[in-house]
XYZ file of C-alpha atoms in Angstrom:
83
model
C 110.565 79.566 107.764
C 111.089 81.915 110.614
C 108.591 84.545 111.811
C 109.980 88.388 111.328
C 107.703 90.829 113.545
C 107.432 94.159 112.237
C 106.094 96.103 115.118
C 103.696 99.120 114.605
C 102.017 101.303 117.295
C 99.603 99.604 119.263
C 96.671 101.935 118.753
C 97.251 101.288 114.724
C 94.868 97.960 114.744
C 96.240 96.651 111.768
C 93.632 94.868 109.880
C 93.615 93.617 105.715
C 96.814 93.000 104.487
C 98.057 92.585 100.739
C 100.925 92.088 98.649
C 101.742 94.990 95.870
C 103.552 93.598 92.800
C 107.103 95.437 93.749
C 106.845 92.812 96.790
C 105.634 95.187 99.570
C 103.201 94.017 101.800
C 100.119 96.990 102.200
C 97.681 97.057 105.250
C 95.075 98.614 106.855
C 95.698 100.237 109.772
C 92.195 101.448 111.019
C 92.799 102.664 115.028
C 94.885 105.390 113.969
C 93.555 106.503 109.992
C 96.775 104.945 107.942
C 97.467 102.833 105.435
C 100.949 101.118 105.948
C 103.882 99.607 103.852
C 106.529 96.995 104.385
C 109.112 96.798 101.968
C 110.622 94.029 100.593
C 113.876 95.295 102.920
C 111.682 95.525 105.936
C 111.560 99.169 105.551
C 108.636 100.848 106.683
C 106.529 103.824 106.098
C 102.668 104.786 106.173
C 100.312 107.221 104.277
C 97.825 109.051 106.849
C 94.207 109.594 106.128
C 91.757 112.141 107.384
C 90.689 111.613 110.966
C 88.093 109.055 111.544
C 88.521 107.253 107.995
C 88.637 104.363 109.518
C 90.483 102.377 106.589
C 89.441 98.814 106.110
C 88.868 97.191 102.956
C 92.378 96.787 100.771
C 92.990 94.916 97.075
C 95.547 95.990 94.160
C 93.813 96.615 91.354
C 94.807 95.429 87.348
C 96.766 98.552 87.042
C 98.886 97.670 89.988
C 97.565 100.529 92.263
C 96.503 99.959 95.789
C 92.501 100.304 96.183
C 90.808 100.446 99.864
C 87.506 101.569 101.670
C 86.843 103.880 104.595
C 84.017 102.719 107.053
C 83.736 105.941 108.761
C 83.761 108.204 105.757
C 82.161 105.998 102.971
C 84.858 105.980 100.279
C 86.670 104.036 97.624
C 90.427 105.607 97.318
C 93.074 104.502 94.932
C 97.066 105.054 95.714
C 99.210 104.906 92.417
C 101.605 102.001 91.676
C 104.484 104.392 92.216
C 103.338 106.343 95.202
């Protein structure tokens, strides 16, 4: 196969990475308090968090939602299927 970069800003520290059931790949991006998405068309886009989340931890659940933890403020979050 051939490797595809798909850049992001270099403060983002992208960490966990997972695979939704639509195809798009979810990560961690922990520097800068995001989580980010990668379509199945390369598209991207990102959800921001509150400051200093620190997002780290990342699964999809049963349901199909996106689950993930926050080291710096100690929480388990969920993201719908749809969102």
């Amino acid at each position: 196969g051939e490797l595809e970069i798909h850049p992001v800003h270099p403060q983002s520290k992208p960490s966990i990475i997972v695979k939704a059931p639509d195809g798009a790949m979810w990560f961690t991006r922990n520097g800068d308090d995001r989580i980010g998405r990668i379509a199945t068309d390369g598209a991207q886009r990102d959800i921001e968090l509150p400051h200093g989340s620190a997002p780290f931890g990342l699964c999809v659940g049963p349901d199909g939602a996106l689950w993930f933890t926050t080291m710096a403020s100690g929480t388990v979050s969920r993201i719908g299927a749809g969102d």
